[in-house]
Amino acid sequence: MPSLSLSSFSFEDIPTAEVDAAEKLYGALAHDVRALNDVSIRTRVDQARVDRARALVQEATDLLAEDAPSGPAGIHYNGEGRSWNWGNAVVGVRNAVAPPVELAWQDDDCVHAALSLGAAYEGPPGSVHGGVSAMILDHLMGETASARHTRVTVTGTLTLRYVQPLPLGPVRMEARIVEVNGRKVTVSGWIAADQPDSSPAVEATGLFIVPRWAEEPDAPSGIGSLD
Amino acid sequence: MPSLSLSSFSFEDIPTAEVDAAEKLYGALAHDVRALNDVSIRTRVDQARVDRARALVQEATDLLAEDAPSGPAGIHYNGEGRSWNWGNAVVGVRNAVAPPVELAWQDDDCVHAALSLGAAYEGPPGSVHGGVSAMILDHLMGETASARHTRVTVTGTLTLRYVQPLPLGPVRMEARIVEVNGRKVTVSGWIAADQPDSSPAVEATGLFIVPRWAEEPDAPSGIGSLD
């Protein structure tokens, strides 16, 4: 069983401007694929149209596969403090499976996010899947524990309380550091419908750990949570 | 804030054979879109190829949108005991964002699943996102609580313990009913690498609730967990 260490991260000698340009190019592709994911769930076109759409999708897939290294995207960083985790299941801007969640730091101890969750994230009819709420809360809370990416954290335990259904559509989230005790960081969080007077649908508490190897002086900066 | 009730489910007067045929037709589309999701993360083709791939994806999206009702997929059932939740974020066979997880009942109290998680489900480098493990455990455990879909359950609380990193690739999961106390069902579960001698990477305990409305005599059958 592999364990995580400093060598899990890839140093890339790429200027930040080039990283940003690649993120924009491939991020636009992921944006389009998200729209395809959404309509693929809802469509009821006839077999001829489905067959034609499948042929188009397969052609696009073959084209993109002409130069695509095997394996996952990983986490990378350059010498300018820029890091990128484009494949991340929650925040990866190149991952059409990720909503993606965009984080907004309020201060070092509190992170907000607002996003819209559509048909691809359904559980109960018309509602966000409880597991999706768990997934994105885990990530938001881990990022919060990282104190604006000044330390690396991994999830130790996570407890979720489901209070009421969360309708699909705009949602907002908040996570906040409750306590720091050595390498242990306790974080609380919630997710709610983004509507006036809405109260949390899911509340969470988590214990996040700073791994020993992440305290080494040559640890890469700007990585943050290892969710 | 909407709440769930019997009317959340849509009765459809469609023979099971027709449901199965539609599932096969649109499920094949989702299968292809999953491959596109995967390669979109990993590709490094040049801008001309990205532009061409985007045009193909947009053409497929437009074609599928020619007849696509707005809103999520929902949960449907017919008069023959067949139910379908094709948009579900974890098990939805028409949802390319879902892995999808396939459930295998061992007995009424124990459910297994085995699947492969690729680049789209990454968190730490080379590892499954902790939130993804939470998401699919929540679903598996909720289904387990439903006792082979003989009762409807919703998640009350869920606690996850992260023991070690879970490598991307083949994984296996198990959930088991620990206790039933009136409308409260306690379930334990775990997920591990699907390799000889691998031990759980994430362990979970959950409390699942049978909603009062689900005990009414005209509740639809075959629905199971409302994750």
XYZ file of C-alpha atoms in Angstrom:
454
model
C 0.000 0.000 0.000
C 1.682 3.274 -1.052
C 1.830 6.082 1.443
C 1.984 9.788 0.773
C 5.246 11.687 1.045
C 6.994 14.689 -0.409
C 7.775 12.692 -3.553
C 4.049 12.379 -4.220
C 4.166 15.935 -5.586
C 5.750 16.772 -8.938
C 7.995 19.793 -9.281
C 7.600 21.310 -12.763
C 9.956 23.936 -14.140
C 7.154 25.831 -15.873
C 6.572 29.598 -15.526
C 3.252 30.526 -13.901
C 2.058 32.287 -17.070
C 2.348 29.015 -19.011
C 0.544 27.118 -16.259
C -2.260 29.682 -16.374
C -2.525 29.431 -20.181
C -2.761 25.619 -20.071
C -5.367 25.826 -17.307
C -7.454 28.170 -19.456
C -7.151 26.021 -22.611
C -8.024 22.668 -21.012
C -10.397 24.219 -18.482
C -12.584 25.396 -21.369
C -12.707 21.816 -22.653
C -13.811 20.531 -19.222
C -16.457 23.271 -19.105
C -17.933 21.981 -22.370
C -17.774 18.362 -21.210
C -19.722 19.323 -18.053
C -22.574 20.546 -20.286
C -22.460 17.215 -22.138
C -22.557 15.296 -18.840
C -25.643 17.260 -17.829
C -27.629 16.847 -21.042
C -26.676 13.160 -21.341
C -28.677 12.485 -18.180
C -31.745 14.380 -19.355
C -31.948 13.694 -23.075
C -34.715 11.598 -24.636
C -33.737 11.933 -28.302
C -34.229 8.916 -30.567
C -31.719 6.147 -31.218
C -30.394 7.727 -34.440
C -29.465 10.909 -32.584
C -27.936 8.964 -29.691
C -25.835 6.973 -32.165
C -24.670 10.170 -33.893
C -23.849 11.831 -30.532
C -21.881 8.753 -29.458
C -19.871 8.879 -32.703
C -19.043 12.553 -32.072
C -18.036 11.838 -28.472
C -15.853 8.921 -29.551
C -14.174 11.100 -32.211
C -13.427 13.784 -29.599
C -12.103 11.138 -27.200
C -9.799 9.648 -29.848
C -8.484 13.096 -30.764
C -7.679 13.958 -27.144
C -6.101 10.539 -26.607
C -3.509 11.198 -29.349
C -1.297 12.641 -26.619
C -2.523 11.692 -23.157
C -0.176 10.110 -20.605
C -1.749 7.266 -18.659
C -2.482 7.627 -14.964
C -4.062 10.389 -12.917
C -3.269 14.113 -13.058
C -1.458 14.344 -9.712
C -0.481 17.528 -7.892
C 2.216 19.776 -9.332
C 4.037 22.911 -8.269
C 6.609 25.264 -9.749
C 9.309 27.443 -8.242
C 7.030 30.478 -8.052
C 4.628 29.097 -5.442
C 1.990 28.111 -8.026
C 0.458 24.658 -7.507
C -2.187 22.900 -9.562
C -4.375 19.831 -8.987
C -6.408 19.908 -12.169
C -7.773 16.389 -11.762
C -9.092 16.827 -8.217
C -12.576 15.301 -7.847
C -13.956 18.419 -6.119
C -11.981 21.452 -7.302
C -10.201 20.176 -10.429
C -10.838 22.693 -13.211
C -9.830 20.116 -15.846
C -12.059 17.424 -14.311
C -15.595 17.514 -15.747
C -16.744 15.222 -12.930
C -15.888 17.978 -10.396
C -18.537 20.736 -10.044
C -15.849 22.411 -9.619
C -15.932 24.078 -6.195
C -14.179 27.472 -6.005
C -12.868 28.436 -2.589
C -13.089 31.955 -1.132
C -10.961 32.560 1.941
C -12.676 34.894 4.384
C -9.641 34.889 6.652
C -7.032 32.280 7.602
C -9.590 30.392 9.674
C -12.715 30.495 7.487
C -13.449 29.462 3.904
C -16.641 29.994 1.895
C -17.832 28.470 -1.349
C -20.883 29.083 -3.511
C -21.766 26.918 -6.476
C -24.666 25.398 -8.361
C -25.241 21.645 -8.279
C -27.227 20.285 -11.231
C -28.696 16.976 -12.389
C -25.361 15.138 -12.154
C -25.320 15.507 -8.363
C -28.802 14.179 -7.600
C -29.660 11.722 -4.846
C -33.256 11.915 -3.571
C -35.609 13.291 -6.251
C -34.700 16.944 -6.870
C -32.165 16.957 -4.029
C -28.390 16.894 -3.777
C -27.023 13.403 -3.015
C -26.059 13.192 0.666
C -22.743 11.707 -0.404
C -22.044 14.706 -2.649
C -22.565 17.039 0.312
C -20.148 14.843 2.301
C -17.600 14.925 -0.519
C -17.494 18.665 -1.025
C -17.660 19.410 2.717
C -14.673 17.096 3.253
C -12.708 19.079 0.702
C -13.748 22.533 1.910
C -12.990 21.592 5.518
C -9.596 20.123 4.604
C -8.672 23.297 2.747
C -9.795 25.304 5.756
C -7.578 23.194 8.013
C -4.623 24.072 5.778
C -4.879 27.718 6.941
C -4.660 29.232 3.470
C -2.230 26.527 2.290
C 0.361 27.302 4.943
C 0.282 23.658 6.115
C -0.561 20.311 4.473
C -3.451 18.370 6.041
C -5.153 15.013 5.562
C -8.588 14.010 6.827
C -8.534 11.989 10.070
C -12.225 11.686 10.920
C -15.321 13.333 9.499
C -18.824 13.319 10.998
C -21.860 14.487 9.043
C -25.333 15.270 10.393
C -28.111 15.344 7.799
C -30.700 17.883 8.955
C -32.961 18.358 5.942
C -32.967 17.755 2.159
C -30.759 20.088 0.100
C -32.474 21.083 -3.172
C -30.447 20.927 -6.378
C -29.458 24.408 -7.570
C -27.402 27.148 -5.914
C -25.804 26.158 -2.615
C -23.397 27.863 -0.259
C -20.945 26.381 2.215
C -18.773 27.543 5.044
C -16.007 25.904 7.076
C -14.174 27.294 10.065
C -11.253 26.207 12.259
C -12.528 25.375 15.753
C -9.284 24.341 17.432
C -5.612 23.708 16.657
C -3.779 21.290 18.935
C -0.290 20.456 17.681
C -0.694 18.561 14.396
C -4.451 18.171 14.948
C -6.870 20.718 13.492
C -10.605 20.566 14.269
C -12.894 22.148 11.670
C -16.669 22.624 11.527
C -18.668 23.197 8.362
C -22.117 23.312 6.811
C -23.871 23.395 3.439
C -27.206 25.122 2.775
C -29.435 26.190 -0.091
C -28.279 29.602 -1.334
C -31.581 31.288 -0.576
C -32.619 33.929 1.946
C -33.335 32.468 5.380
C -32.147 28.983 4.438
C -30.574 27.009 7.256
C -27.935 24.253 6.961
C -29.007 21.003 5.313
C -25.860 19.155 6.407
C -23.576 20.008 9.336
C -20.129 18.508 9.733
C -17.201 18.268 12.136
C -13.806 16.956 11.127
C -10.400 16.252 12.573
C -7.590 17.017 10.133
C -3.986 15.952 10.635
C -0.700 17.532 9.525
C 1.439 14.524 8.442
C 4.900 14.384 10.001
C 6.606 14.476 6.579
C 4.822 17.731 5.773
C 6.650 19.485 8.601
C 10.021 18.970 6.897
C 11.660 22.257 5.880
C 11.758 21.382 2.156
C 8.044 20.592 1.928
C 6.492 22.191 -1.188
C 4.507 25.342 -0.497
C 1.013 26.148 -1.663
C -0.308 22.564 -1.628
C -2.848 22.777 1.185
C -5.300 19.972 1.848
C -4.591 16.493 0.533
C -8.240 15.617 -0.037
C -37.415 24.299 1.634
C -39.066 21.276 -0.038
C -39.320 18.057 1.894
C -39.445 14.544 0.545
C -42.681 12.616 0.361
C -44.380 9.931 -1.674
C -45.058 12.482 -4.404
C -41.317 12.905 -4.880
C -41.407 9.673 -6.890
C -42.870 9.496 -10.393
C -45.097 6.594 -11.360
C -44.585 5.771 -15.046
C -46.900 3.449 -16.958
C -44.015 1.895 -18.919
C -43.434 -1.867 -19.264
C -40.171 -3.088 -17.736
C -38.874 -4.231 -21.152
C -39.120 -0.655 -22.435
C -37.401 0.694 -19.336
C -34.585 -1.809 -19.829
C -34.196 -0.860 -23.514
C -33.982 2.864 -22.692
C -31.461 2.139 -19.944
C -29.310 0.220 -22.429
C -29.521 2.936 -25.116
C -28.702 5.918 -22.905
C -26.402 3.923 -20.622
C -24.121 3.293 -23.621
C -23.978 7.053 -24.208
C -22.975 7.676 -20.580
C -20.340 4.956 -20.886
C -18.765 6.819 -23.817
C -18.962 10.168 -22.011
C -17.122 8.627 -19.027
C -14.190 7.834 -21.336
C -14.269 11.449 -22.547
C -14.266 12.725 -18.945
C -11.214 10.596 -18.222
C -9.128 11.594 -21.242
C -10.073 15.288 -20.886
C -8.165 15.342 -17.587
C -5.063 13.678 -18.987
C -4.749 15.068 -22.530
C -1.956 17.399 -23.578
C -2.820 17.751 -27.289
C -2.267 21.146 -28.928
C -4.778 23.980 -29.119
C -5.985 23.055 -32.627
C -6.964 19.574 -31.433
C -8.575 20.950 -28.269
C -10.612 23.367 -30.390
C -11.721 20.559 -32.712
C -12.617 18.306 -29.755
C -14.636 21.127 -28.187
C -16.552 21.622 -31.457
C -17.387 17.893 -31.540
C -18.506 17.927 -27.901
C -20.661 21.002 -28.495
C -22.264 19.361 -31.553
C -23.078 16.242 -29.510
C -24.485 18.397 -26.701
C -26.709 20.359 -29.099
C -27.986 17.148 -30.685
C -28.891 15.622 -27.325
C -30.500 18.887 -26.219
C -33.002 18.758 -29.096
C -35.300 16.834 -26.756
C -34.174 17.126 -23.143
C -36.607 18.188 -20.413
C -35.115 20.633 -17.928
C -34.482 19.585 -14.348
C -32.940 16.479 -12.803
C -33.724 12.853 -13.661
C -35.645 11.997 -10.469
C -36.668 8.548 -9.307
C -39.310 6.629 -11.220
C -41.168 3.344 -10.817
C -43.674 1.314 -12.790
C -46.433 -1.096 -11.813
C -44.139 -4.130 -12.123
C -41.815 -3.261 -9.216
C -39.098 -1.826 -11.489
C -37.603 1.479 -10.285
C -34.898 3.581 -11.886
C -32.739 6.471 -10.686
C -30.603 6.996 -13.768
C -29.269 10.365 -12.666
C -28.036 9.283 -9.232
C -24.586 10.692 -8.473
C -23.253 7.313 -7.304
C -25.182 4.556 -9.087
C -26.872 6.401 -11.983
C -26.139 4.428 -15.149
C -27.069 7.445 -17.300
C -24.895 9.805 -15.231
C -21.316 9.988 -16.556
C -20.268 11.723 -13.321
C -21.187 8.538 -11.373
C -18.534 5.755 -11.444
C -21.226 4.048 -11.416
C -21.261 1.761 -8.378
C -23.004 -1.601 -8.878
C -24.417 -3.177 -5.742
C -24.244 -6.901 -4.962
C -26.443 -8.074 -2.110
C -24.809 -10.854 -0.111
C -27.917 -11.246 2.024
C -30.563 -8.863 3.371
C -28.065 -7.367 5.825
C -24.879 -7.088 3.768
C -24.029 -5.400 0.465
C -20.774 -5.549 -1.505
C -19.496 -3.454 -4.381
C -16.374 -3.659 -6.512
C -15.399 -0.986 -8.995
C -12.449 0.840 -10.480
C -11.889 4.523 -9.678
C -9.832 6.395 -12.271
C -8.327 9.853 -12.737
C -11.674 11.631 -12.263
C -11.831 10.534 -8.616
C -8.373 11.693 -7.503
C -7.599 13.624 -4.331
C -4.049 13.170 -2.995
C -1.606 12.295 -5.804
C -2.494 8.838 -7.112
C -5.115 8.302 -4.410
C -8.896 8.326 -4.263
C -10.282 11.626 -2.905
C -11.373 11.150 0.708
C -14.670 12.809 -0.190
C -15.277 10.272 -2.963
C -14.846 7.432 -0.468
C -17.324 9.233 1.809
C -19.785 9.682 -1.060
C -19.857 6.109 -2.252
C -19.805 4.677 1.288
C -22.818 6.863 2.157
C -24.694 5.388 -0.780
C -23.682 1.762 -0.212
C -24.555 2.023 3.492
C -27.913 3.657 2.766
C -28.787 0.893 0.329
C -27.743 -1.657 2.945
C -30.045 0.004 5.483
C -32.925 -0.434 3.028
C -32.697 -4.234 3.510
C -32.793 -5.077 -0.189
C -35.196 -2.199 -0.921
C -37.878 -3.441 1.474
C -37.826 -0.078 3.289
C -36.948 3.507 2.331
C -34.116 5.110 4.314
C -32.417 8.509 4.517
C -29.009 9.236 6.064
C -29.172 10.623 9.618
C -25.518 10.744 10.618
C -22.375 9.376 9.011
C -18.919 9.112 10.592
C -15.818 8.310 8.559
C -12.383 7.282 9.835
C -9.536 7.686 7.366
C -6.964 4.971 8.108
C -4.613 5.069 5.124
C -4.494 6.366 1.533
C -6.626 4.455 -0.993
C -4.811 4.070 -4.337
C -6.741 4.835 -7.522
C -7.688 1.659 -9.362
C -9.782 -1.345 -8.312
C -11.496 -0.979 -4.946
C -13.963 -3.077 -3.001
C -16.499 -2.070 -0.388
C -18.755 -3.747 2.113
C -21.591 -2.509 4.307
C -23.501 -4.454 6.936
C -26.486 -3.778 9.197
C -25.320 -3.615 12.829
C -28.627 -2.902 14.572
C -32.269 -2.108 13.807
C -34.176 -0.155 16.425
C -37.646 0.902 15.246
C -37.141 3.374 12.394
C -33.398 3.644 13.116
C -30.926 1.408 11.290
C -27.214 1.409 12.203
C -24.846 0.332 9.434
C -21.059 -0.120 9.315
C -18.962 -0.103 6.168
C -15.475 0.066 4.720
C -13.622 0.602 1.457
C -10.257 -0.960 0.575
C -7.937 -1.493 -2.361
C -9.046 -4.610 -4.251
C -5.769 -6.436 -3.720
C -4.813 -9.510 -1.696
C -4.200 -8.709 1.975
C -5.359 -5.094 1.653
C -7.024 -3.674 4.754
C -9.664 -0.906 4.889
C -8.545 2.592 3.908
C -11.730 4.222 5.215
C -14.104 2.831 7.858
C -17.571 4.245 8.429
C -20.562 4.042 10.738
C -23.925 5.525 9.886
C -27.377 5.964 11.332
C -30.108 5.668 8.704
C -33.724 6.627 9.290
C -36.975 5.305 7.810
C -39.088 8.468 7.230
C -42.606 8.331 8.695
C -44.206 8.882 5.273
C -42.368 5.827 3.923
C -44.301 3.575 6.284
C -47.623 4.410 4.590
C -49.215 1.364 2.924
C -49.204 2.925 -0.575
C -45.465 3.730 -0.529
C -43.830 2.743 -3.830
C -41.850 -0.487 -3.690
C -38.306 -1.077 -4.848
C -37.003 2.439 -4.101
C -34.556 1.701 -1.294
C -32.146 4.318 -0.059
C -32.836 7.979 -0.693
C -29.168 8.945 -0.970
